[in-house]
Short mmCIF file of C-alpha atoms and ligand atoms in Angstrom, two decimals:
data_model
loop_
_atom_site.label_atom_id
_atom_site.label_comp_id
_atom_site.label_asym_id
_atom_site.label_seq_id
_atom_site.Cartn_x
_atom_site.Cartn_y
_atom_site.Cartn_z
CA UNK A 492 191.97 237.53 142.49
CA UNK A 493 191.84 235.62 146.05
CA UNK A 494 187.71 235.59 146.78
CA UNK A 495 187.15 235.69 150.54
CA UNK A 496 184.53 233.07 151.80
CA UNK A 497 182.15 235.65 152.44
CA UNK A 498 182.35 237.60 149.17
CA UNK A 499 179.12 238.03 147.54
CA UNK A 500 178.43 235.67 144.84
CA UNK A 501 178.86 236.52 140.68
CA UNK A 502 178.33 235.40 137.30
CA UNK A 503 181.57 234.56 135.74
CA UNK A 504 180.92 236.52 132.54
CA UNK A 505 178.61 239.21 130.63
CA UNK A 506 177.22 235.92 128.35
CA UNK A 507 176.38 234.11 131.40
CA UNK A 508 174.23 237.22 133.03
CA UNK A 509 172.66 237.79 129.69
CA UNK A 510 172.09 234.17 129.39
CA UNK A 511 170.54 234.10 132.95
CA UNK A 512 168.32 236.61 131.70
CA UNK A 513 167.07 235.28 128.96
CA UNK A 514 166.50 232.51 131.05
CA UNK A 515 164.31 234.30 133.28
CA UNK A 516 162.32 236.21 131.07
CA UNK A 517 161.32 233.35 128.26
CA UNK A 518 158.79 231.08 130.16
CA UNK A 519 155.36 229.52 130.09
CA UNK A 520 154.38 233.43 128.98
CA UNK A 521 156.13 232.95 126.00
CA UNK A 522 154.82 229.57 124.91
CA UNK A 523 150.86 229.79 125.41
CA UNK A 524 150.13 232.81 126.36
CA UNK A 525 151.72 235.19 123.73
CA UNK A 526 150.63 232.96 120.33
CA UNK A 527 147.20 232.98 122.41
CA UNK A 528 146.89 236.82 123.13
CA UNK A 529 148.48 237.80 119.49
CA UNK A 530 145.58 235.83 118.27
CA UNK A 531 142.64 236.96 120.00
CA UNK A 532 143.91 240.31 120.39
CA UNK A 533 143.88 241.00 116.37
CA UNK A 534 147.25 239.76 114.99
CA UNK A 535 149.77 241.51 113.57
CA UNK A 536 148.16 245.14 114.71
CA UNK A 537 148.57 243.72 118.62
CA UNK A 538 152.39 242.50 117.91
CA UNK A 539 153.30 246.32 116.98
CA UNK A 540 151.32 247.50 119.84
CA UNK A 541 153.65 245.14 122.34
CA UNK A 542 156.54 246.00 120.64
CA UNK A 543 155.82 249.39 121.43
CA UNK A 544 154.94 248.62 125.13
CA UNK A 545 158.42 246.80 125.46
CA UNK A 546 160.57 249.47 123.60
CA UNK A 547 159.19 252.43 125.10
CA UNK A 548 157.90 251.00 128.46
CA UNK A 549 159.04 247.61 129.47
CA UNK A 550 162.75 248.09 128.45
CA UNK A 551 162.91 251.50 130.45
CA UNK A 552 161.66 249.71 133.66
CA UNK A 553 163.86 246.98 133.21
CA UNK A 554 167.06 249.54 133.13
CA UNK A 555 166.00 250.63 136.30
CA UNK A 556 165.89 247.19 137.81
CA UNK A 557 169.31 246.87 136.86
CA UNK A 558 170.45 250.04 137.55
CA UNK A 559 169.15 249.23 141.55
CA UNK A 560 170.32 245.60 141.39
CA UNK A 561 173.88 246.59 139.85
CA UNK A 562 174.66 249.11 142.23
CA UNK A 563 173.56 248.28 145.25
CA UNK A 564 175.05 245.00 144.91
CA UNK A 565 172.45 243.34 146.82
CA UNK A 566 169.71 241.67 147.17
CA UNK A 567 165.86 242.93 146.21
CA UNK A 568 165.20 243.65 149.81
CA UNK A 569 168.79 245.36 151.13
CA UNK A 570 168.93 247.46 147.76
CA UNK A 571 166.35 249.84 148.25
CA UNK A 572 167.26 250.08 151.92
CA UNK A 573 171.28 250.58 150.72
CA UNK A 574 170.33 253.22 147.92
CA UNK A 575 167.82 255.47 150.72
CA UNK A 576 169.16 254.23 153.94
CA UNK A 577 165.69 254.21 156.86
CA UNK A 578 163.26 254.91 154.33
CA UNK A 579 159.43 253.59 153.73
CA UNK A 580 161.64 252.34 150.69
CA UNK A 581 162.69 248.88 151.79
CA UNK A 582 159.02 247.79 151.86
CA UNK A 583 158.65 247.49 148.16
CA UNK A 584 162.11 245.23 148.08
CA UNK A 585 159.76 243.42 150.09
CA UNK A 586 156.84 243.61 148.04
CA UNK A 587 158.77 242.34 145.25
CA UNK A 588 159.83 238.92 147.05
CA UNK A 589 156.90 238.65 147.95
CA UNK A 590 155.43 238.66 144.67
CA UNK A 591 158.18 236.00 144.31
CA UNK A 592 156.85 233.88 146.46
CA UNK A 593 153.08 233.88 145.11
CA UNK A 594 154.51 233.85 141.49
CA UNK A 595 156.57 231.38 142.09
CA UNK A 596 153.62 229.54 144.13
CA UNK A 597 151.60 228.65 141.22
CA UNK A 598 154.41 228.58 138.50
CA UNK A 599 155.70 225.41 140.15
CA UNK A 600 152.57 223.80 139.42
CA UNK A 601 152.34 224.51 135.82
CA UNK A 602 156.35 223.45 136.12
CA UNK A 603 154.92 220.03 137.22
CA UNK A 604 152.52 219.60 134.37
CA UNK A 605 155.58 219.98 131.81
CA UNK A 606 157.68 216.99 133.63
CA UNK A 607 154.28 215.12 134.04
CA UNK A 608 153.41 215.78 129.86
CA UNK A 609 157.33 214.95 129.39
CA UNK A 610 157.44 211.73 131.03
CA UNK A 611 153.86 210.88 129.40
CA UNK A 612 155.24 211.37 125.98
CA UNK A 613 158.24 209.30 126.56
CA UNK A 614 155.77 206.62 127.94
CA UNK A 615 154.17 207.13 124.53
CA UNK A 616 150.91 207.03 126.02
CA UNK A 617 149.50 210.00 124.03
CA UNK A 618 147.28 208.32 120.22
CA UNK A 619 144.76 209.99 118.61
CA UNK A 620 141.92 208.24 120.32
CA UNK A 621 143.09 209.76 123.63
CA UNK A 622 140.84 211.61 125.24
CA UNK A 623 143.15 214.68 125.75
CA UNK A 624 140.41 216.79 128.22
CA UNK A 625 140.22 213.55 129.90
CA UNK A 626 143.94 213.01 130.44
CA UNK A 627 144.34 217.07 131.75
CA UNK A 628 141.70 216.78 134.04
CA UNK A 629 142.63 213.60 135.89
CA UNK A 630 145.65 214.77 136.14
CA UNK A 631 145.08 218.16 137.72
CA UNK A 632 142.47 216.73 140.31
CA UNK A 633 144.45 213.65 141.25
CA UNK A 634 146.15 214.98 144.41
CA UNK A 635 148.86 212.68 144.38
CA UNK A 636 149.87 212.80 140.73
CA UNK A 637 149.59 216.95 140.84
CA UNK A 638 151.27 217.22 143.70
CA UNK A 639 154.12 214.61 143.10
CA UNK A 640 155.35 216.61 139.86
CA UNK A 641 154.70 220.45 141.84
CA UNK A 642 157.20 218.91 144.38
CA UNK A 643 159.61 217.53 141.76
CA UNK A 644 159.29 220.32 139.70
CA UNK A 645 160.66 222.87 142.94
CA UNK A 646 163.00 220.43 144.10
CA UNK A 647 164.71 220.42 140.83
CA UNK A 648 164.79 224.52 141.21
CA UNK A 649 165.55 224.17 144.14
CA UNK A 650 168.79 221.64 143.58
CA UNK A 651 169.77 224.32 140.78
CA UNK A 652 169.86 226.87 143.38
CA UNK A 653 171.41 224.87 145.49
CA UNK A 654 174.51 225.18 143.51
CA UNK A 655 174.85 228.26 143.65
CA UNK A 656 174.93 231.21 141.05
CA UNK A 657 178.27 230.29 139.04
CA UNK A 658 177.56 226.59 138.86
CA UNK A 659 174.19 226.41 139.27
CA UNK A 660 172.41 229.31 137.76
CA UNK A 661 174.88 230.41 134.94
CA UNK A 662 176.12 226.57 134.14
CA UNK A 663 172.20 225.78 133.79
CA UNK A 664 170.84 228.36 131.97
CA UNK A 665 173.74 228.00 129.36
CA UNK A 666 172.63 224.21 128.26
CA UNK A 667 168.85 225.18 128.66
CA UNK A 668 169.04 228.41 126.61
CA UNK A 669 171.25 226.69 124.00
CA UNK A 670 168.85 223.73 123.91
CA UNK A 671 165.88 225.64 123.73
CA UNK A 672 167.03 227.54 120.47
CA UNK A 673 167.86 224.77 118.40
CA UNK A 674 164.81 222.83 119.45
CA UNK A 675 162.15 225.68 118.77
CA UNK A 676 163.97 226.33 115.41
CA UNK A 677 163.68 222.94 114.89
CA UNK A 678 159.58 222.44 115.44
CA UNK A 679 159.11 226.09 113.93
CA UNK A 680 160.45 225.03 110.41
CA UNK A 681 158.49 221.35 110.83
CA UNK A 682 155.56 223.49 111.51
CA UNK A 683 155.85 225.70 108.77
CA UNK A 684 155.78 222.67 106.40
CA UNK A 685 152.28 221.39 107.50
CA UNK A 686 149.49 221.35 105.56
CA UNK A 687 147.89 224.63 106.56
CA UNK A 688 150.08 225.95 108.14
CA UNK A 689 149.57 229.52 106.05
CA UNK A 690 145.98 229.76 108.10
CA UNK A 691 148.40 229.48 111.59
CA UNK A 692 150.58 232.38 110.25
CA UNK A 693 147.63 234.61 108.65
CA UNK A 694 146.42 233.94 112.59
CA UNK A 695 149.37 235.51 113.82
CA UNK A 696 150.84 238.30 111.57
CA UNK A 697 147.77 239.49 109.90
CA UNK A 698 146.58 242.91 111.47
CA UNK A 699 143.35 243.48 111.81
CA UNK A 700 143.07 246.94 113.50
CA UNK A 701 139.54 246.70 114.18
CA UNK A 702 139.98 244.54 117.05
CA UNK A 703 142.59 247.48 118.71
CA UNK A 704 141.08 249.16 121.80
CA UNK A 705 142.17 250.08 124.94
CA UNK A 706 141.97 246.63 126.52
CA UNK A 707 144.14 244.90 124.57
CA UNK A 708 146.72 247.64 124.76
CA UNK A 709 146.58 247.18 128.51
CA UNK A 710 146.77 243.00 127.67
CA UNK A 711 149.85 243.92 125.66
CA UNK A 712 151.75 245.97 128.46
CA UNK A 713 150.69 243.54 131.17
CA UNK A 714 152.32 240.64 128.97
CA UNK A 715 155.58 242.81 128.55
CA UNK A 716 156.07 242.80 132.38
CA UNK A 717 155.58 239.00 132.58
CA UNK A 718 157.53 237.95 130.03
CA UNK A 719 160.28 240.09 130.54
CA UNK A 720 159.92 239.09 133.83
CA UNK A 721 159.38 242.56 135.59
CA UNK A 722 158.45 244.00 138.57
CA UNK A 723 159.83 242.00 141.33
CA UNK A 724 163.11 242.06 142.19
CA UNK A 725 164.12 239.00 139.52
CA UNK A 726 166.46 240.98 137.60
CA UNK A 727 167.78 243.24 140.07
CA UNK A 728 169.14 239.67 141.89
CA UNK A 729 170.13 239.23 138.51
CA UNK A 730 172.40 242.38 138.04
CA UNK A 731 173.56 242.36 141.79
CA UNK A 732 175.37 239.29 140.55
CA UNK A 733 176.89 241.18 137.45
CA UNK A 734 180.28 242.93 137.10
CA UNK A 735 180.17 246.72 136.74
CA UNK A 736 182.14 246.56 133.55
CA UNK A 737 179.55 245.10 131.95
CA UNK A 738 177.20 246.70 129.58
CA UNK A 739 173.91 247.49 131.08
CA UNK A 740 172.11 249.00 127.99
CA UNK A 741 173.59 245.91 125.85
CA UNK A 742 172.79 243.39 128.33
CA UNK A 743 169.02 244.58 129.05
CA UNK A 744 168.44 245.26 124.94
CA UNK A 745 170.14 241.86 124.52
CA UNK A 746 167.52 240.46 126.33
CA UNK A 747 164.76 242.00 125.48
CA UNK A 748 165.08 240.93 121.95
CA UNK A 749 166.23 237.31 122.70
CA UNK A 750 162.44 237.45 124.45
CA UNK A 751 160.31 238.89 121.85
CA UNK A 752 161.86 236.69 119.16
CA UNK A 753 161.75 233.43 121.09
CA UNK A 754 157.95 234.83 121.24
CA UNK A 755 157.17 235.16 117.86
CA UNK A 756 158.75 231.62 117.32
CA UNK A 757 156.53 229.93 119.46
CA UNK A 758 153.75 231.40 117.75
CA UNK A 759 155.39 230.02 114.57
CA UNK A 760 155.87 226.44 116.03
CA UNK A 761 152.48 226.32 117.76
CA UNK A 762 149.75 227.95 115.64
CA UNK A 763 149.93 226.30 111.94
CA UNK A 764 149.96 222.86 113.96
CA UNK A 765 147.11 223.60 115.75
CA UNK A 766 145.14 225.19 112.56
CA UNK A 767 147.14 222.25 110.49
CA UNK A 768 145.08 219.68 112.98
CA UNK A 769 141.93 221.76 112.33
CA UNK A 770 141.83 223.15 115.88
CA UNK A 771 140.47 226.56 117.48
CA UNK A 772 143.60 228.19 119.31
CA UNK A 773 141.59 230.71 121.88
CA UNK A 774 142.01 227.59 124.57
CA UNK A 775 144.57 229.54 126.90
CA UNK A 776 146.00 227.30 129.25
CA UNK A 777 144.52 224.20 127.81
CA UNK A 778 145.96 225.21 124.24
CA UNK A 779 149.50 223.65 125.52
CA UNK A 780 147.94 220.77 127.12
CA UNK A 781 145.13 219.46 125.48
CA UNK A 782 145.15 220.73 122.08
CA UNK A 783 148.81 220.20 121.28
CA UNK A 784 149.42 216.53 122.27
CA UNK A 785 146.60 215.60 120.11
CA UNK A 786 147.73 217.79 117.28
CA UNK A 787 151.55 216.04 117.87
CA UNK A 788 149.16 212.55 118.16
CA UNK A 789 148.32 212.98 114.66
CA UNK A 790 151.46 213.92 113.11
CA UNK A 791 154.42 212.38 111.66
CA UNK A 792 156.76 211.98 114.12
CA UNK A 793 154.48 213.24 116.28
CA UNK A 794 156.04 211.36 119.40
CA UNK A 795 159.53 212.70 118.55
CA UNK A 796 158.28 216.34 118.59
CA UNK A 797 155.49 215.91 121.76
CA UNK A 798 159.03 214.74 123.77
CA UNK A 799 160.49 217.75 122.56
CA UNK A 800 158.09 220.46 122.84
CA UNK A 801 157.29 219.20 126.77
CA UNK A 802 161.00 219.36 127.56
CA UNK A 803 161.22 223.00 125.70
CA UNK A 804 158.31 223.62 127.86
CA UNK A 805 159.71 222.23 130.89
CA UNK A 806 163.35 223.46 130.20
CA UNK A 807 161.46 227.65 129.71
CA UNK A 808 159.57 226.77 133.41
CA UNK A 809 162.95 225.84 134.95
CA UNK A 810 164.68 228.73 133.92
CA UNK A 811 162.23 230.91 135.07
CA UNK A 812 161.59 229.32 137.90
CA UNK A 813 165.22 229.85 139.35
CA UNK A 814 165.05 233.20 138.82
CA UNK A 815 162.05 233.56 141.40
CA UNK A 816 163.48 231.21 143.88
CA UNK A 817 167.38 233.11 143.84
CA UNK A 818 165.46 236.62 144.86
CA UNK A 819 163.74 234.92 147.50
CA UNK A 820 166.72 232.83 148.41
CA UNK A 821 169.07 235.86 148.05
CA UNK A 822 166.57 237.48 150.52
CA UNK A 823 166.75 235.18 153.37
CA UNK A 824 170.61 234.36 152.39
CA UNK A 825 171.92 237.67 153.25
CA UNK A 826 169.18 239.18 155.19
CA UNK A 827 169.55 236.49 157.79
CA UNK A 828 173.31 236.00 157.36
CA UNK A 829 172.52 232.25 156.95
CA UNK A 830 174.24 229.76 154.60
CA UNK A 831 172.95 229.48 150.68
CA UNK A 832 171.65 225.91 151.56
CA UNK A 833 169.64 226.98 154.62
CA UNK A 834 168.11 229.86 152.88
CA UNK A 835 167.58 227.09 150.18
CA UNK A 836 165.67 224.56 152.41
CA UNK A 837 163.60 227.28 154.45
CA UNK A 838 162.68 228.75 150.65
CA UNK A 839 161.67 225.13 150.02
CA UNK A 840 159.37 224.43 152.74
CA UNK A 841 157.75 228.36 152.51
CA UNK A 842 156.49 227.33 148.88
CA UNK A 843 155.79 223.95 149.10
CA UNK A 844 152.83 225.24 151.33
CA UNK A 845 151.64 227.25 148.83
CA UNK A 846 152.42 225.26 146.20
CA UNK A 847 150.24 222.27 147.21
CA UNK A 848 147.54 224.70 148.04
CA UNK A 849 147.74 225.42 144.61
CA UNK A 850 148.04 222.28 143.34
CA UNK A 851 145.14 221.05 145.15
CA UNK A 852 142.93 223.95 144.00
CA UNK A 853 142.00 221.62 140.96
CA UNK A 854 140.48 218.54 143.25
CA UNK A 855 140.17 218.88 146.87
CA UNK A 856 140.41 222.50 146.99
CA UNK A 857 138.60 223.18 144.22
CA UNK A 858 135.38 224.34 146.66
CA UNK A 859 137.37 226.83 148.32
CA UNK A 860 137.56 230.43 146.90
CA UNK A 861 138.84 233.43 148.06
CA UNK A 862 137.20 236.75 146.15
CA UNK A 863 135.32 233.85 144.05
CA UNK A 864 138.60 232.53 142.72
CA UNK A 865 140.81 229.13 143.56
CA UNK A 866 144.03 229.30 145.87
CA UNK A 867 145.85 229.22 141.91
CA UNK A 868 143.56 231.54 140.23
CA UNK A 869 143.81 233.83 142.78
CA UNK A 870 147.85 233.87 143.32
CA UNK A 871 147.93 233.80 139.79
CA UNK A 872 145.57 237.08 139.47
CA UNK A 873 147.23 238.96 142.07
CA UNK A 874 150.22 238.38 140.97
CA UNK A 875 150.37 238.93 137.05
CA UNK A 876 147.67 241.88 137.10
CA UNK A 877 148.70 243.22 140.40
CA UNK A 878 151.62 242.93 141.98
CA UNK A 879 154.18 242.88 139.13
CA UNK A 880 152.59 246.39 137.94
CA UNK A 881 152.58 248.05 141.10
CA UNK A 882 156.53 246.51 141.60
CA UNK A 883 157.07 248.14 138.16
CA UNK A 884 155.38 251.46 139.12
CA UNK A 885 157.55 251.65 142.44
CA UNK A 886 160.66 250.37 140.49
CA UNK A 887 160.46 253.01 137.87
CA UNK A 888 159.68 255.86 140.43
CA UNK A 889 162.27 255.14 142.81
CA UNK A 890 164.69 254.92 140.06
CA UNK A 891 163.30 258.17 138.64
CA UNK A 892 163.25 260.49 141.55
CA UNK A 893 165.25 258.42 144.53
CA UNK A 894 168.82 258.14 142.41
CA UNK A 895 169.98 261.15 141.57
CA UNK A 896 170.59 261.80 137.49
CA UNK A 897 174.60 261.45 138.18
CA UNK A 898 174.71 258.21 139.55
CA UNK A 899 171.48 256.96 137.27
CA UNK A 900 173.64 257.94 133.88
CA UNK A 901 177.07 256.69 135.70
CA UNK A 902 175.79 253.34 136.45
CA UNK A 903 174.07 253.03 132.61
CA UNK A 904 177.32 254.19 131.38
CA UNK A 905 179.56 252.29 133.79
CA UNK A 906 181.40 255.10 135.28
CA UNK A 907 182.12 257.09 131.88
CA UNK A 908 183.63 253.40 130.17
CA UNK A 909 180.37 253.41 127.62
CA UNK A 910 179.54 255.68 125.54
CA UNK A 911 175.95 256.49 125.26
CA UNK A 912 174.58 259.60 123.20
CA UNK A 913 173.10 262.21 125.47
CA UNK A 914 169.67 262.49 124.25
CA UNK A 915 169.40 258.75 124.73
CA UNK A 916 170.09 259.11 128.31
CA UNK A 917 168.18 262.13 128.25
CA UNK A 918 164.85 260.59 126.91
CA UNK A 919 165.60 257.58 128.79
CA UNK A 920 165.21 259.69 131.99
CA UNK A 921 162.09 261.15 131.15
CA UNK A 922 160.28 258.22 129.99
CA UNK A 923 161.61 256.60 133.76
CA UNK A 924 160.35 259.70 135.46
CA UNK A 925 157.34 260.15 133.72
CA UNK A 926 155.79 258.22 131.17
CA UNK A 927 156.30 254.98 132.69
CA UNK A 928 154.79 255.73 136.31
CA UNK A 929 151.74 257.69 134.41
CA UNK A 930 151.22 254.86 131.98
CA UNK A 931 151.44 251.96 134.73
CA UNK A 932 149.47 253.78 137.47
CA UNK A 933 146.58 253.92 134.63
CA UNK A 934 146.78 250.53 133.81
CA UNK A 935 146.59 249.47 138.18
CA UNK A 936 143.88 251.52 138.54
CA UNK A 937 142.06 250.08 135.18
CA UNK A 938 142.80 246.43 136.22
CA UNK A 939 141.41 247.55 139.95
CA UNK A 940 138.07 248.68 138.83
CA UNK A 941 138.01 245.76 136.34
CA UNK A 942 137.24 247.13 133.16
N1 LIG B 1611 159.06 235.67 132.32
C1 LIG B 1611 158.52 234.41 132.71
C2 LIG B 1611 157.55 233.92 131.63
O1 LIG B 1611 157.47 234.48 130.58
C3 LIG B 1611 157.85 234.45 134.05
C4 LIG B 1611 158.73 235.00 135.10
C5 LIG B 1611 159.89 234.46 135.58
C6 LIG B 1611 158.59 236.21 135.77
N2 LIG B 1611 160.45 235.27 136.50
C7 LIG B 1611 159.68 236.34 136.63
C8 LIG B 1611 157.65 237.20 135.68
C9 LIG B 1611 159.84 237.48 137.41
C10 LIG B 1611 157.80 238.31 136.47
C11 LIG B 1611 158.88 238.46 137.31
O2 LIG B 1611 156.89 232.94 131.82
#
């Protein structure tokens, strides 16, 4: 088929959008903060809790996402306004690169730290005499350093971008998502051979019910929208780009599991080294940064495995990453009929702003709060606990009530080519009508009054 120069842009095949995907939902989310909240959030009796939250929840959101992307064939913005032409509508295709841009703001920075811990364990400099709080600290207050790797870190997205979603996004996310599964298989059967490791795994899969209230089953929903990567418009760029012959229900299930087990393996690389090096794994953010490169400092091969869990790390970020930057740069690409690498560059220099604010937030910024929280802290509160579930909530109610059951079930079933049992569409509907908006409205208004 002749393409036109102006016709929208595609992924070549089903594997690459799935792939894409994938690439978008497992991130930094997967790697700390999962094995983290599993483990402070009683064990095994929060994993079946989340898995809950993402079968009967997450996953039904994310349909709709793809449902509006696919079909409107355009970006986050343009789709609502397509699907209910001059309605209030468009604003929340706006909220949701929006959310972009503040997700994307302070994800960048994190982005830097893997590329900084990278090229630090190539340099080897990492022993066990390091002083590993010492060595995360300077680096997040030196300025320079911080905001040397930000800027790398979303110039490399940015280059991705750059080439487009065929040979840039698709072509990327292929070698990164087949990396990342050999390496994590890799460290996850090392790990499991440690001394101790059986404390690590008792950590994660044993289920200790007492520690189950309603808190942690809002923690568990509120980690199913970030790490499926939900709620602002990523995935709908996503399926704009796919063919309507695909499988939606495959694709989105696809993904969904790819997530949840690349999940559970990073809990299986990360906790029995950490336990295996005697360590307490409630650090959060510092859990990937301090803790680890001393636990790699004191193990055999250690060097080998602290290069390859930074460039895991750093290879998740990327992929990620793009995904935020394309529904922003989709945004400005065809809402101001500019070129890609215009919309690229004027993406660039909106977040750099906000990235170095972020960035400096650890040294010379560190004094200024807004609502008693850092320039990062703050765009990273916003975002996770706010923005994302109110873009879910809108998402799920426009898809619910806003597209009429016809074209909902003809754009699951791609025009009558799939064949998808009635009371699955059926239930799918209700839970995308109701149960999701109730649920996620209760969980705003909880994380609103702070309890
Ligand atoms: N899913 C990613 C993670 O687990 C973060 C992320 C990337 C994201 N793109 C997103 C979250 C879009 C919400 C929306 O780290």
């Amino acid at each position: 088929m002749k393409t036109s120069a102006k016709a929208r842009d595609s992924f070549k095949s089903n594997l690459g959008v799935i792939l894409a995907l994938i690439g978008s939902a497992i991130g930094l989310g997967n790697l700390w903060r999962f094995p983290y909240l599993v483990g402070t959030n009683g064990g095994a009796a929060f994993i079946v809790i989340y898995l809950l939250c993402i079968v009967f929840l997450c996953m039904p959101i994310m349909v709709c996402e793809f449902v509006i992307g696919r079909r409107s064939q355009a970006n986050a913005f343009r789709a609502f306004e397509k699907l209910r032409p001059n309605s209030a509508w468009k604003h929340t295709g706006l909220l949701a690169v929006i959310t972009c841009v503040i997700l994307l703001s302070f994800y960048v920075v994190v982005g830097g730290w893997t590329i900084d811990y990278f090229v630090k364990s190539l340099r080897m400099v990492f022993t066990p005499q390091t002083d590993y709080e010492g060595v995360f600290n300077s680096m997040v207050s030196s300025s320079a350093e911080n905001i040397f790797y930000t800027v790398l870190f979303l110039a490399v997205s940015a280059a991705v971008i750059l080439g487009g979603v065929r040979k840039g996004i698709e072509r990327t996310n292929k070698y990164l998502m087949s990396a990342l599964a050999i390496l994590i298989v890799f460290i996850v059967v090392y790990s499991m051979t440690l001394p101790g490791a059986k404390a690590g795994l008792n950590f994660l899969f044993k289920p200790d019910f007492s520690k189950v209230t309603f808190r942690v089953a809002l923690n568990a929903l509120g980690q199913g929208f970030l790490s499926l990567s939900i709620g602002c418009g990523a995935i709908m760029t996503y399926a704009s780009y796919a063919s309507k012959k695909d499988n939606l229900l495959k694709t989105t299930t696809v993904t969904t599991i790819s997530d949840t087990l690349f999940a559970l393996l990073a809990g299986m690389a990360i906790l029995p080294a950490v336990f295996s090096a005697g360590m307490n794994p409630g650090e959060g953010a510092g859990l990937a940064f301090i803790s680890l490169p001393y636990v790699f400092a004191g193990m055999p091969f250690g060097k080998l495995l602290s290069i390859l869990f930074y460039f895991i790390l750093f290879a998740a970020a990327l992929s990620s990453a793009i995904s935020l930057l394309e529904t922003i740069v989709a945004f400005l690409k065809e809402e101001s009929n500019t070129e890609r690498h215009r919309a690229v560059l004027l993406s660039f220099a909106v977040i750099v702003v906000f990235a170095v604010l972020c960035a400096l937030s650890f040294g010379v910024l560190s004094g200024f709060k807004i609502f008693g929280l850092t320039f990062f802290d703050f765009f990273d509160y916003i975002s996770s606990n706010i923005c994302l579930a109110i873009g879910a909530l809108l998402i799920s109610v426009f898809a619910g009530w806003k597209i009429s059951k016809e074209d909902f079930y003809d754009e699951i079933t791609s025009g009558g080519k799939y064949k998808i049992p009635k009371w699955l569409l059926g239930t799918l509907r209700v839970f995308v009508r109701y149960i999701a908006p109730l649920v996620v409205a209760i969980i705003i208004i909880n994380s609103l009054i702070g309890v």
